[in-house]
Structures are given as C-alpha cells and as structure tokens.
Coordinates of N, CA and C in Angstrom, one line a residue:
Chain A
K18 N 24.5 -6.6 20.1 CA 22.7 -6.4 20.2 C 22.3 -5.0 19.8
N19 N 21.7 -4.9 18.7 CA 20.7 -3.2 19.1 C 20.2 -3.0 20.1
E20 N 20.4 -1.5 20.4 CA 19.4 -1.2 21.8 C 17.5 -0.9 21.4
V21 N 17.6 -1.2 20.5 CA 16.6 -0.1 19.9 C 15.9 -1.8 18.9
E22 N 14.8 -2.9 19.2 CA 14.7 -4.2 18.0 C 13.3 -3.6 18.1
Q23 N 13.1 -4.2 16.7 CA 11.8 -4.0 16.3 C 11.4 -5.2 15.5
S24 N 10.2 -5.5 15.6 CA 9.8 -6.8 14.8 C 7.9 -6.6 14.2
P25 N 7.2 -6.9 12.9 CA 8.0 -7.6 12.0 C 8.8 -6.3 11.4
Q26 N 10.2 -7.0 10.5 CA 11.1 -6.6 9.6 C 10.0 -6.3 8.5
N27 N 9.3 -7.2 8.3 CA 8.5 -7.3 7.3 C 7.0 -7.0 7.2
L28 N 5.9 -6.4 6.8 CA 4.6 -6.7 7.4 C 3.6 -6.7 5.9
T29 N 3.4 -7.4 6.0 CA 1.9 -7.4 4.5 C 0.5 -7.5 4.6
A30 N -0.2 -6.7 4.5 CA -1.9 -6.7 5.0 C -2.8 -6.2 3.7
Q31 N -3.9 -6.4 3.9 CA -5.0 -6.8 3.0 C -5.3 -4.9 3.8
E32 N -5.7 -4.5 2.9 CA -6.6 -2.9 3.2 C -7.7 -3.3 3.8
G33 N -8.0 -2.4 5.1 CA -8.9 -2.8 6.3 C -8.2 -3.9 7.5
E34 N -7.6 -4.3 7.3 CA -6.7 -5.1 8.5 C -6.1 -3.9 9.4
F35 N -6.0 -4.4 10.5 CA -5.7 -3.8 12.0 C -4.0 -4.4 11.5
I36 N -2.9 -3.3 11.7 CA -2.0 -3.8 12.0 C -1.2 -2.8 13.4
T37 N -0.3 -4.7 13.7 CA 0.7 -3.8 14.8 C 2.5 -3.8 14.8
I38 N 2.9 -2.8 15.0 CA 4.2 -3.0 14.9 C 5.1 -2.8 16.3
N39 N 5.8 -3.8 16.4 CA 6.7 -3.8 17.9 C 7.9 -2.9 18.6
C40 N 8.3 -2.8 19.1 CA 9.6 -2.5 19.0 C 9.8 -2.8 20.5
S41 N 11.3 -2.9 20.9 CA 11.8 -3.3 21.8 C 13.2 -2.3 22.4
Y42 N 13.4 -2.7 24.0 CA 14.8 -1.8 23.8 C 15.2 -1.8 25.0
S43 N 16.6 -2.1 25.7 CA 17.2 -2.9 26.2 C 18.1 -1.7 27.0
V44 N 18.0 -0.7 26.9 CA 18.0 0.7 27.6 C 16.9 1.2 28.5
G45 N 17.1 1.6 29.7 CA 16.2 2.3 29.5 C 15.9 4.1 29.5
I46 N 14.8 4.0 29.3 CA 14.6 5.4 28.4 C 14.0 5.9 29.1
S47 N 13.0 7.5 28.9 CA 12.7 8.4 29.0 C 11.1 8.6 28.2
A48 N 11.6 8.2 27.3 CA 10.2 8.6 25.7 C 11.0 7.5 24.6
L49 N 10.3 7.4 23.7 CA 10.2 6.6 22.6 C 9.9 7.6 21.3
H50 N 10.2 7.5 20.4 CA 9.8 8.2 18.8 C 9.8 7.4 17.7
W51 N 8.2 8.0 17.1 CA 7.9 6.3 16.2 C 7.8 7.2 15.2
L52 N 8.6 7.0 13.6 CA 8.3 8.2 12.2 C 8.3 7.2 11.8
Q53 N 7.7 7.7 10.6 CA 7.1 7.1 8.9 C 8.0 7.3 7.8
Q54 N 9.1 6.9 7.2 CA 9.5 6.8 6.2 C 8.3 6.4 4.8
H55 N 8.2 7.6 4.0 CA 7.5 7.3 2.8 C 8.7 6.8 1.6
P56 N 7.9 6.2 1.1 CA 8.9 5.2 0.0 C 9.7 6.2 -0.9
G57 N 8.8 7.4 -1.2 CA 9.7 8.2 -2.3 C 11.2 9.0 -1.3
G58 N 11.1 8.1 0.6 CA 12.5 9.0 0.9 C 12.1 9.5 2.6
G59 N 11.0 10.7 1.8 CA 11.0 11.7 2.6 C 10.6 11.3 4.6
I60 N 11.4 11.6 5.4 CA 10.9 11.4 7.0 C 9.7 12.2 8.0
V61 N 8.8 11.5 8.4 CA 7.7 12.1 9.2 C 7.6 11.7 10.8
S62 N 7.8 12.7 11.4 CA 7.6 12.1 12.6 C 6.1 12.2 13.1
L63 N 6.4 10.7 13.9 CA 4.7 10.8 14.2 C 4.2 10.9 15.9
F64 N 5.1 10.0 16.2 CA 4.4 10.1 17.7 C 5.9 9.9 19.1
M65 N 6.0 11.1 19.8 CA 6.6 11.2 20.8 C 5.8 10.6 21.9
L66 N 6.0 9.7 22.9 CA 5.3 9.5 24.3 C 6.6 9.2 25.2
S67 N 6.0 8.7 26.0 CA 6.6 8.7 27.2 C 5.8 8.0 28.4
S68 N 4.1 7.6 27.7 CA 3.9 6.4 28.9 C 2.7 6.9 28.4
G69 N 1.8 5.7 28.7 CA 0.1 5.7 27.8 C 0.4 5.7 26.4
K70 N -0.5 6.3 26.0 CA -1.5 6.2 24.4 C -1.3 7.4 24.4
K71 N -0.8 7.8 23.0 CA -1.8 8.7 22.0 C -2.2 7.7 20.6
K72 N -3.0 8.7 20.3 CA -3.9 8.5 19.2 C -3.7 9.4 18.0
H73 N -3.7 9.3 17.3 CA -3.6 10.2 16.1 C -4.3 10.3 14.2
G74 N -5.9 9.9 14.4 CA -6.7 9.5 13.3 C -6.6 8.2 13.2
R75 N -6.3 7.4 12.8 CA -6.4 5.8 12.8 C -4.6 5.4 13.2
L76 N -4.0 6.1 13.9 CA -2.4 5.5 14.4 C -2.8 5.9 15.7
I77 N -2.8 4.9 16.5 CA -2.2 4.6 17.8 C -0.9 4.2 18.2
A78 N -0.5 4.5 19.4 CA 0.6 4.6 19.9 C 0.5 4.5 21.1
T79 N 1.3 2.8 22.0 CA 1.4 3.0 23.1 C 2.5 2.3 23.9
I80 N 3.0 3.2 25.1 CA 4.5 2.4 25.7 C 4.4 2.0 27.7
N81 N 5.1 1.1 27.4 CA 4.9 0.5 28.7 C 7.0 0.6 29.3
I82 N 7.1 1.9 29.6 CA 8.2 2.5 30.1 C 8.7 0.7 31.1
Q83 N 7.8 0.6 31.6 CA 8.6 -0.3 32.9 C 9.6 -1.6 32.1
E84 N 8.5 -2.2 30.7 CA 8.5 -3.8 30.3 C 9.5 -3.0 29.4
K85 N 10.1 -1.7 29.0 CA 10.8 -1.7 28.0 C 10.1 -1.9 26.6
H86 N 8.7 -1.2 26.1 CA 8.0 -2.1 25.1 C 7.4 -1.0 24.6
S87 N 7.1 -0.5 23.6 CA 6.4 0.0 22.3 C 5.4 -0.6 21.5
S88 N 4.4 0.2 21.2 CA 3.4 -0.7 20.0 C 2.6 0.9 19.0
L89 N 3.0 0.4 18.3 CA 2.4 1.3 17.0 C 1.2 0.1 16.1
H90 N 0.1 1.1 16.2 CA -1.5 0.5 15.5 C -1.6 1.0 15.1
I91 N -2.0 0.4 13.4 CA -3.5 1.5 12.4 C -4.2 0.5 12.6
T92 N -5.1 1.2 12.6 CA -6.6 0.8 12.4 C -7.3 1.0 10.8
A93 N -7.9 0.2 10.4 CA -8.4 0.4 8.8 C -7.5 0.9 7.9
S94 N -6.2 -0.3 8.2 CA -5.6 -0.1 7.4 C -5.7 0.3 5.8
H95 N -4.7 1.1 4.9 CA -4.7 1.9 3.5 C -3.5 1.7 2.8
P96 N -4.0 0.8 1.4 CA -2.5 1.3 0.9 C -1.6 2.5 0.7
R97 N -2.1 3.6 1.3 CA -1.4 4.6 1.6 C -0.7 4.9 3.4
D98 N -0.3 3.5 3.4 CA -0.2 3.3 4.7 C 1.6 2.3 4.7
S99 N 1.4 2.3 3.2 CA 2.5 1.6 2.9 C 4.3 2.6 3.1
A100 N 5.1 2.1 4.1 CA 5.9 2.7 4.1 C 6.7 2.5 5.6
V101 N 8.1 2.6 5.3 CA 8.9 1.7 6.8 C 8.5 2.8 8.1
Y102 N 8.9 2.0 9.4 CA 7.9 2.4 10.7 C 9.1 2.3 11.2
I103 N 9.7 3.5 12.1 CA 11.0 3.1 12.5 C 10.8 3.7 13.9
C104 N 11.3 2.9 15.3 CA 11.4 3.5 15.9 C 13.0 3.9 16.8
T105 N 12.5 4.7 17.5 CA 14.0 5.3 17.9 C 14.2 6.2 18.8
R106 N 14.4 6.1 20.3 CA 15.0 6.6 21.7 C 14.8 8.0 21.5
P107 N 15.4 9.0 22.1 CA 15.6 10.2 21.7 C 17.1 10.3 21.6
P108 N 17.5 11.3 20.5 CA 18.3 11.9 20.5 C 19.4 12.1 21.7
P109 N 20.5 11.8 21.7 CA 21.6 11.8 22.9 C 21.6 13.3 23.7
A110 N 21.9 13.2 24.6 CA 22.3 14.7 25.1 C 23.8 14.6 25.4
Q111 N 24.8 16.0 25.2 CA 25.8 16.4 24.9 C 27.0 15.1 25.9
G112 N 27.6 14.7 24.9 CA 28.7 13.5 26.1 C 28.0 12.1 25.9
G113 N 26.9 11.8 25.6 CA 26.3 10.2 25.2 C 27.6 9.4 24.4
S114 N 27.4 8.2 25.0 CA 27.7 7.4 23.8 C 27.5 6.4 23.6
E115 N 26.5 6.7 22.9 CA 25.0 6.0 22.0 C 25.6 5.0 21.2
K116 N 25.6 4.2 20.2 CA 25.6 3.4 19.4 C 24.6 3.7 18.0
L117 N 24.2 2.4 18.2 CA 22.7 2.5 17.2 C 21.6 3.4 17.8
V118 N 20.9 4.6 17.7 CA 19.4 5.4 17.9 C 18.4 4.8 17.3
F119 N 18.2 4.3 16.3 CA 17.7 3.6 15.9 C 17.1 2.3 15.7
G120 N 15.8 2.1 15.1 CA 15.2 0.4 15.5 C 15.3 0.0 13.4
K121 N 15.5 -0.7 13.0 CA 15.9 -0.9 11.8 C 14.6 -0.7 11.0
G122 N 13.2 -0.6 11.8 CA 12.8 -0.8 11.0 C 11.6 -1.1 10.2
T123 N 10.1 -1.5 9.8 CA 9.4 -2.2 9.7 C 8.7 -2.0 8.7
K124 N 9.0 -2.6 7.5 CA 8.3 -2.5 5.8 C 7.1 -2.9 6.3
L125 N 6.4 -2.2 6.0 CA 5.2 -2.4 5.8 C 3.9 -1.6 4.6
T126 N 3.6 -3.4 4.3 CA 3.0 -2.8 2.3 C 1.4 -3.6 2.7
V127 N 0.5 -2.5 2.6 CA -1.1 -2.6 2.4 C -1.5 -3.0 0.8
N128 N -2.3 -3.9 0.5 CA -2.7 -4.0 -0.5 C -3.9 -4.0 -0.2
P129 N -4.1 -3.4 -2.2 CA -6.0 -2.8 -2.2 C -6.4 -4.0 -2.3
Chain B
N9 N 6.3 28.5 8.6 CA 7.8 28.0 8.8 C 7.7 27.1 7.7
A10 N 9.0 27.1 7.3 CA 9.7 26.1 6.1 C 10.4 24.9 6.8
G11 N 10.7 25.2 8.3 CA 11.1 23.7 9.1 C 12.1 23.7 8.7
V12 N 12.8 22.6 8.4 CA 14.3 22.2 7.7 C 14.1 21.7 6.6
T13 N 15.3 22.5 6.6 CA 15.6 22.8 4.3 C 17.1 22.4 4.6
Q14 N 17.2 21.6 3.0 CA 18.7 21.1 2.9 C 19.0 21.3 1.8
T15 N 20.4 21.8 1.3 CA 20.6 21.9 -0.4 C 22.3 21.5 -0.1
P16 N 22.0 20.7 -1.0 CA 21.6 20.6 -2.6 C 20.6 19.1 -2.4
K17 N 19.1 19.3 -3.1 CA 18.9 17.9 -3.2 C 19.6 16.3 -3.6
F18 N 20.5 16.8 -4.4 CA 20.8 15.6 -5.7 C 22.1 16.1 -5.7
R19 N 23.9 15.5 -5.1 CA 25.2 15.4 -6.4 C 25.7 14.5 -6.4
I20 N 26.4 14.7 -7.5 CA 27.1 13.1 -7.6 C 28.8 14.2 -7.4
L21 N 30.0 13.6 -7.1 CA 30.8 13.8 -6.1 C 31.9 12.9 -7.0
K22 N 33.2 13.4 -7.6 CA 34.6 12.5 -8.0 C 34.8 12.0 -6.4
I23 N 36.1 11.0 -6.6 CA 36.7 10.5 -5.2 C 37.7 11.5 -5.0
G24 N 37.6 11.7 -3.8 CA 39.0 13.1 -3.5 C 38.2 14.7 -3.1
Q25 N 37.0 14.6 -3.7 CA 36.4 16.2 -4.0 C 36.0 16.2 -2.9
S26 N 35.4 17.1 -2.8 CA 35.1 17.9 -0.7 C 34.2 19.0 -1.6
M27 N 32.5 18.4 -0.6 CA 31.8 19.4 -0.5 C 30.9 20.1 1.1
T28 N 30.1 20.9 1.1 CA 29.4 21.0 2.5 C 28.0 21.1 2.5
L29 N 27.0 20.1 2.9 CA 25.6 20.4 2.7 C 25.2 20.9 3.4
Q30 N 24.1 21.8 3.4 CA 24.0 23.0 4.2 C 22.6 22.4 4.7
C31 N 21.8 22.7 6.1 CA 20.5 23.0 6.8 C 20.4 23.7 7.1
T32 N 19.1 24.2 7.3 CA 18.7 25.4 8.1 C 17.5 24.9 8.3
Q33 N 17.2 25.1 10.1 CA 15.9 25.6 10.6 C 15.2 26.4 11.1
D34 N 14.1 27.0 11.2 CA 13.9 28.4 11.7 C 12.5 27.6 12.0
M35 N 12.6 27.0 13.0 CA 12.1 26.6 14.3 C 12.5 27.2 15.5
N36 N 14.1 27.2 15.4 CA 14.6 28.1 17.0 C 15.1 26.9 17.7
H37 N 15.1 25.7 17.2 CA 15.3 24.8 17.8 C 17.0 24.5 18.6
N38 N 17.2 24.0 19.8 CA 18.5 24.1 20.0 C 19.3 22.5 19.5
Y39 N 19.1 21.5 18.9 CA 19.5 20.6 18.7 C 19.0 20.1 17.5
M40 N 20.3 19.8 16.7 CA 20.4 20.0 15.1 C 21.4 18.1 15.1
Y41 N 21.0 17.5 14.0 CA 21.7 16.0 13.5 C 21.4 16.0 11.9
W42 N 22.9 15.5 11.9 CA 22.8 14.6 10.6 C 22.9 13.1 10.2
Y43 N 22.2 12.3 9.6 CA 22.0 10.9 9.9 C 22.4 10.5 8.2
R44 N 22.8 9.7 8.4 CA 23.2 8.6 6.4 C 22.4 7.8 7.1
Q45 N 22.0 7.5 5.4 CA 20.9 6.0 4.9 C 21.6 6.2 3.7
D46 N 22.0 4.4 4.3 CA 22.7 3.6 3.0 C 21.6 2.4 2.2
P47 N 21.7 2.6 0.8 CA 20.1 2.3 0.5 C 20.3 0.6 1.0
G48 N 18.3 0.7 2.0 CA 18.4 -0.2 2.6 C 18.5 -0.7 3.5
M49 N 19.2 0.6 4.1 CA 19.9 0.7 6.0 C 18.7 1.5 6.9
G50 N 19.0 1.5 7.8 CA 18.3 2.2 8.6 C 18.9 3.4 8.8
L51 N 18.8 4.2 9.8 CA 19.8 5.9 10.3 C 20.2 5.8 10.9
K52 N 22.0 6.4 10.3 CA 22.9 6.3 11.6 C 23.2 7.5 11.6
L53 N 23.1 8.2 13.4 CA 24.1 9.5 13.7 C 25.1 9.3 12.8
I54 N 25.4 10.8 12.8 CA 26.9 11.0 12.1 C 27.6 12.4 12.8
Y55 N 26.4 12.9 13.1 CA 27.0 14.3 14.1 C 25.8 14.9 14.7
Y56 N 25.9 15.8 16.0 CA 24.6 16.5 16.6 C 25.3 17.5 17.1
S57 N 24.3 18.6 17.4 CA 24.8 20.0 18.3 C 23.3 20.5 19.3
V58 N 23.6 20.5 20.7 CA 22.8 20.6 21.2 C 23.1 22.2 21.7
G59 N 23.5 22.7 20.6 CA 23.5 24.4 20.4 C 24.7 25.0 20.0
A60 N 24.6 26.6 19.2 CA 25.2 27.0 19.0 C 26.6 26.8 19.4
G61 N 27.6 26.5 18.6 CA 29.3 26.1 18.8 C 29.3 24.9 20.7
I62 N 28.5 23.9 19.6 CA 28.9 22.8 20.4 C 28.0 21.5 19.5
T63 N 29.3 20.8 19.2 CA 28.6 19.6 18.2 C 29.5 18.5 19.4
D64 N 28.9 17.4 18.3 CA 29.8 16.2 19.1 C 29.6 14.9 17.9
K65 N 30.3 13.9 18.1 CA 30.1 13.1 17.5 C 29.1 12.1 17.5
G66 N 28.7 11.5 16.3 CA 27.8 10.2 16.5 C 28.2 9.2 16.5
E67 N 27.7 8.3 15.7 CA 27.9 6.7 16.0 C 29.3 6.6 14.6
V68 N 28.6 7.4 13.0 CA 29.4 7.5 12.2 C 30.2 8.7 12.0
P69 N 31.1 9.1 12.5 CA 31.9 10.6 12.1 C 33.0 10.8 11.1
N70 N 33.2 9.4 11.1 CA 35.0 9.8 10.5 C 34.5 10.0 8.4
G71 N 35.5 10.6 8.6 CA 35.1 11.5 7.2 C 34.2 12.7 7.1
Y72 N 33.7 13.4 8.0 CA 32.8 14.0 7.9 C 33.1 15.5 8.8
N73 N 32.8 16.2 8.7 CA 33.3 17.4 10.3 C 32.4 18.9 9.9
V74 N 31.4 19.0 11.2 CA 30.4 19.7 11.3 C 30.8 21.1 12.3
S75 N 30.1 22.5 12.0 CA 30.4 23.5 12.7 C 28.6 24.1 12.4
R76 N 28.2 24.7 14.1 CA 27.2 25.1 14.5 C 27.5 26.3 14.6
S77 N 27.5 27.6 13.7 CA 28.2 29.0 14.4 C 27.0 29.9 14.9
T78 N 26.0 29.6 14.2 CA 24.4 29.8 13.8 C 23.0 28.9 15.0
T79 N 22.1 29.5 15.2 CA 21.1 28.4 16.3 C 20.8 27.5 14.9
E80 N 20.2 28.5 13.9 CA 19.6 28.1 12.4 C 20.4 27.2 11.9
D81 N 22.0 26.9 11.6 CA 22.4 26.5 10.5 C 23.4 25.3 11.0
F82 N 23.5 24.3 10.1 CA 24.2 22.9 10.6 C 24.7 22.4 9.3
P83 N 25.9 22.9 9.0 CA 26.6 22.4 7.6 C 27.1 21.0 8.1
L84 N 27.4 19.9 7.1 CA 27.8 19.1 7.0 C 28.9 18.9 6.2
R85 N 30.5 18.9 6.5 CA 31.5 19.1 5.6 C 32.2 17.7 4.8
L86 N 32.3 17.4 3.5 CA 32.9 16.3 3.4 C 34.2 16.2 2.5
E87 N 35.8 16.1 3.1 CA 36.7 16.3 3.0 C 36.6 15.9 1.8
L88 N 37.2 15.0 1.8 CA 37.9 13.7 0.5 C 37.2 12.7 0.7
A89 N 35.7 13.0 -0.8 CA 35.0 12.2 -0.8 C 35.4 10.9 -1.3
A90 N 34.2 9.5 -0.5 CA 35.0 8.4 -1.2 C 33.6 7.8 -1.0
P91 N 33.8 6.8 -2.1 CA 32.5 5.1 -2.6 C 31.8 5.4 -1.1
S92 N 32.5 5.0 -0.5 CA 32.1 4.8 0.9 C 30.3 5.4 1.5
Q93 N 31.2 6.3 1.1 CA 29.7 8.5 1.6 C 29.3 8.0 0.5
T94 N 29.0 6.9 -0.6 CA 27.3 7.6 -1.1 C 26.3 7.1 0.0
S95 N 25.5 8.3 -0.4 CA 24.0 7.1 0.8 C 23.1 9.0 0.2
V96 N 22.3 8.5 1.5 CA 21.5 9.9 1.7 C 21.5 10.4 2.6
Y97 N 21.8 12.0 2.8 CA 21.7 12.2 4.2 C 20.8 13.3 4.8
F98 N 20.2 12.9 5.6 CA 18.9 13.5 6.3 C 19.4 14.6 7.2
C99 N 19.5 15.9 7.8 CA 19.0 16.6 8.5 C 18.3 17.0 9.6
A100 N 18.1 16.9 10.8 CA 16.8 17.2 11.7 C 17.3 17.9 13.1
S101 N 16.5 18.4 13.3 CA 15.6 19.3 14.2 C 14.9 18.9 15.0
S102 N 15.6 19.5 16.8 CA 14.3 19.4 17.5 C 14.6 19.9 19.0
R103 N 14.0 20.3 20.1 CA 14.0 20.4 20.8 C 13.9 20.0 22.4
L104 N 15.1 20.5 23.3 CA 14.8 19.9 24.5 C 13.8 21.0 25.7
A105 N 12.8 20.8 25.8 CA 11.8 21.7 26.5 C 11.5 20.9 28.0
G106 N 11.9 21.7 28.9 CA 11.8 20.9 30.0 C 12.0 20.1 30.6
G107 N 13.2 19.5 30.2 CA 14.0 18.3 30.2 C 13.1 17.2 29.7
V108 N 12.5 17.4 28.4 CA 12.1 16.1 28.1 C 12.1 17.4 26.3
F109 N 12.5 15.8 25.6 CA 12.5 15.8 24.2 C 11.5 15.9 23.4
D110 N 11.4 16.7 22.6 CA 10.1 17.0 21.3 C 10.7 16.2 20.8
E111 N 9.5 15.8 19.7 CA 10.0 14.8 18.3 C 10.5 15.9 17.2
Q112 N 11.4 14.9 16.9 CA 12.4 15.6 15.8 C 11.5 15.6 14.3
F113 N 12.2 16.8 13.7 CA 11.6 17.7 12.4 C 13.2 16.9 11.3
F114 N 12.4 16.8 10.3 CA 13.5 16.0 9.1 C 13.3 17.4 8.3
G115 N 14.6 16.9 7.5 CA 14.8 17.9 6.2 C 14.9 17.1 4.4
P116 N 14.3 16.8 4.3 CA 13.9 16.0 2.9 C 15.0 15.5 2.1
G117 N 16.3 15.4 2.6 CA 17.3 14.5 2.6 C 18.0 15.3 1.3
T118 N 19.3 14.4 1.0 CA 20.0 15.2 0.0 C 21.0 13.1 -0.3
R119 N 20.6 13.7 -1.9 CA 20.9 12.1 -2.4 C 21.9 12.5 -2.9
L120 N 23.4 11.5 -2.0 CA 25.1 11.8 -2.5 C 25.9 10.7 -3.4
T121 N 25.4 10.8 -4.4 CA 27.0 9.8 -5.3 C 28.1 10.3 -5.3
V122 N 29.3 9.1 -4.4 CA 30.6 9.8 -5.1 C 31.3 8.3 -6.1
L123 N 31.6 8.8 -7.2 CA 32.6 7.7 -8.2 C 33.7 7.9 -8.6

C-alpha cells in the first residue's frame, strides 16, 4: 500500500465547476506538498502546508494532520487548470527509509 | 534567479553508453533531489542530498550515481545505460529552515531514451 493515496485518479469537469481532489496518508507527517504537472511536463509547486488552510487565487488547500487527510479545491475551474495534481509528503531526512514519496496523481480535465 | 536548471533537455543513448545529467540551483538550497518519471507513471526518488558532500539513496537508485561537491550542483551519472532507464528525469531542490521543509522547486526535466 502506498503511504500517500490520492482520489480520484481521473476527474473530468465542465468549466466553472468546483473541483475537489483528496489526499490521504498512512504515516504521521508534519506537512504535505501539492504539486501541479502541466501537460507539457513541467512541475510547479502549489502549496506546502502543515495545518489549516492556504489559498492562492482560485486554489485552496486544507489539511487535517490528525485525520491524515488533505484536500485541494479549485473554484470556478477553467480549461487551463487541466493538469495532473500530485500530493507528496516532504522529502526524507538523511537516513530515512521511505519508499514511495509521491501520490500517483489526479489527472484533471476541464472542458470548456 | 534562474531557479533549478537541467541539461540536456533531450538525449538518446545506446545501450551501455554512459552520461551525466547536470542540475544546478541558484537559491542556496541545502536539499537536492533526482526523480524519474516513466511514461504515464508518478515520480520516483532516485537519490537525494542534504548538503554538499552528503548523498543518500532513494527508492530506485540502481544504475545511477550522484555526487554533491558544491551546494549548487547535483549531477546524476548513468554508467551503463539500459532501456529500463528510458524516462524523464527531474531535479529538484528545497530548503530546511527552522526544522520545517519549504516547497520543492523543480527543473524542466531531461527526456532520456535508451535504444
């Protein structure tokens, strides 16, 4: 079992819809990182959060450390939001034995 | 700041050849990472470094070597290229400040094909 699980794997929405992507993890962590990978392959950091909520434009990320769950929300979705969204726990400190660091990603397609 | 830069962008290798993928960051980050992403798959950690002179294996280190002689540079070496190493390679960096990890910054990637 992966330490980081994302759902759904694929998501198709109509422009303007509210989007939610979920991330659950099985080990205790201090923070979670959300990434966006564009269709061209580039990877952009969206949020690093350790508690509560963060907002940037139409993107909102929340985390509940006790429940080991994080969500990424997109309000008023747009076709340019089409990308793969990846959650990951922070990189390992030296000597760590972590196997899978990244969730497998959620592929979002927003149709006009 | 240029952020994280990688060279080359594309490369085709023959089986058994060797090459070095270059990665440089100008943000004075102490942590640097190499990932590979196979077609349609997620990112997998190959090696990482917590500072100059210190490196450690990630999830899939076999067939690769790294070094970190400076804070800025973290090259990845493939000694005997195999078709299984056909992938897109991403370098990333981040910092640990006050015991808390900051976000990772990714390079544009190197697309490697081994024939």
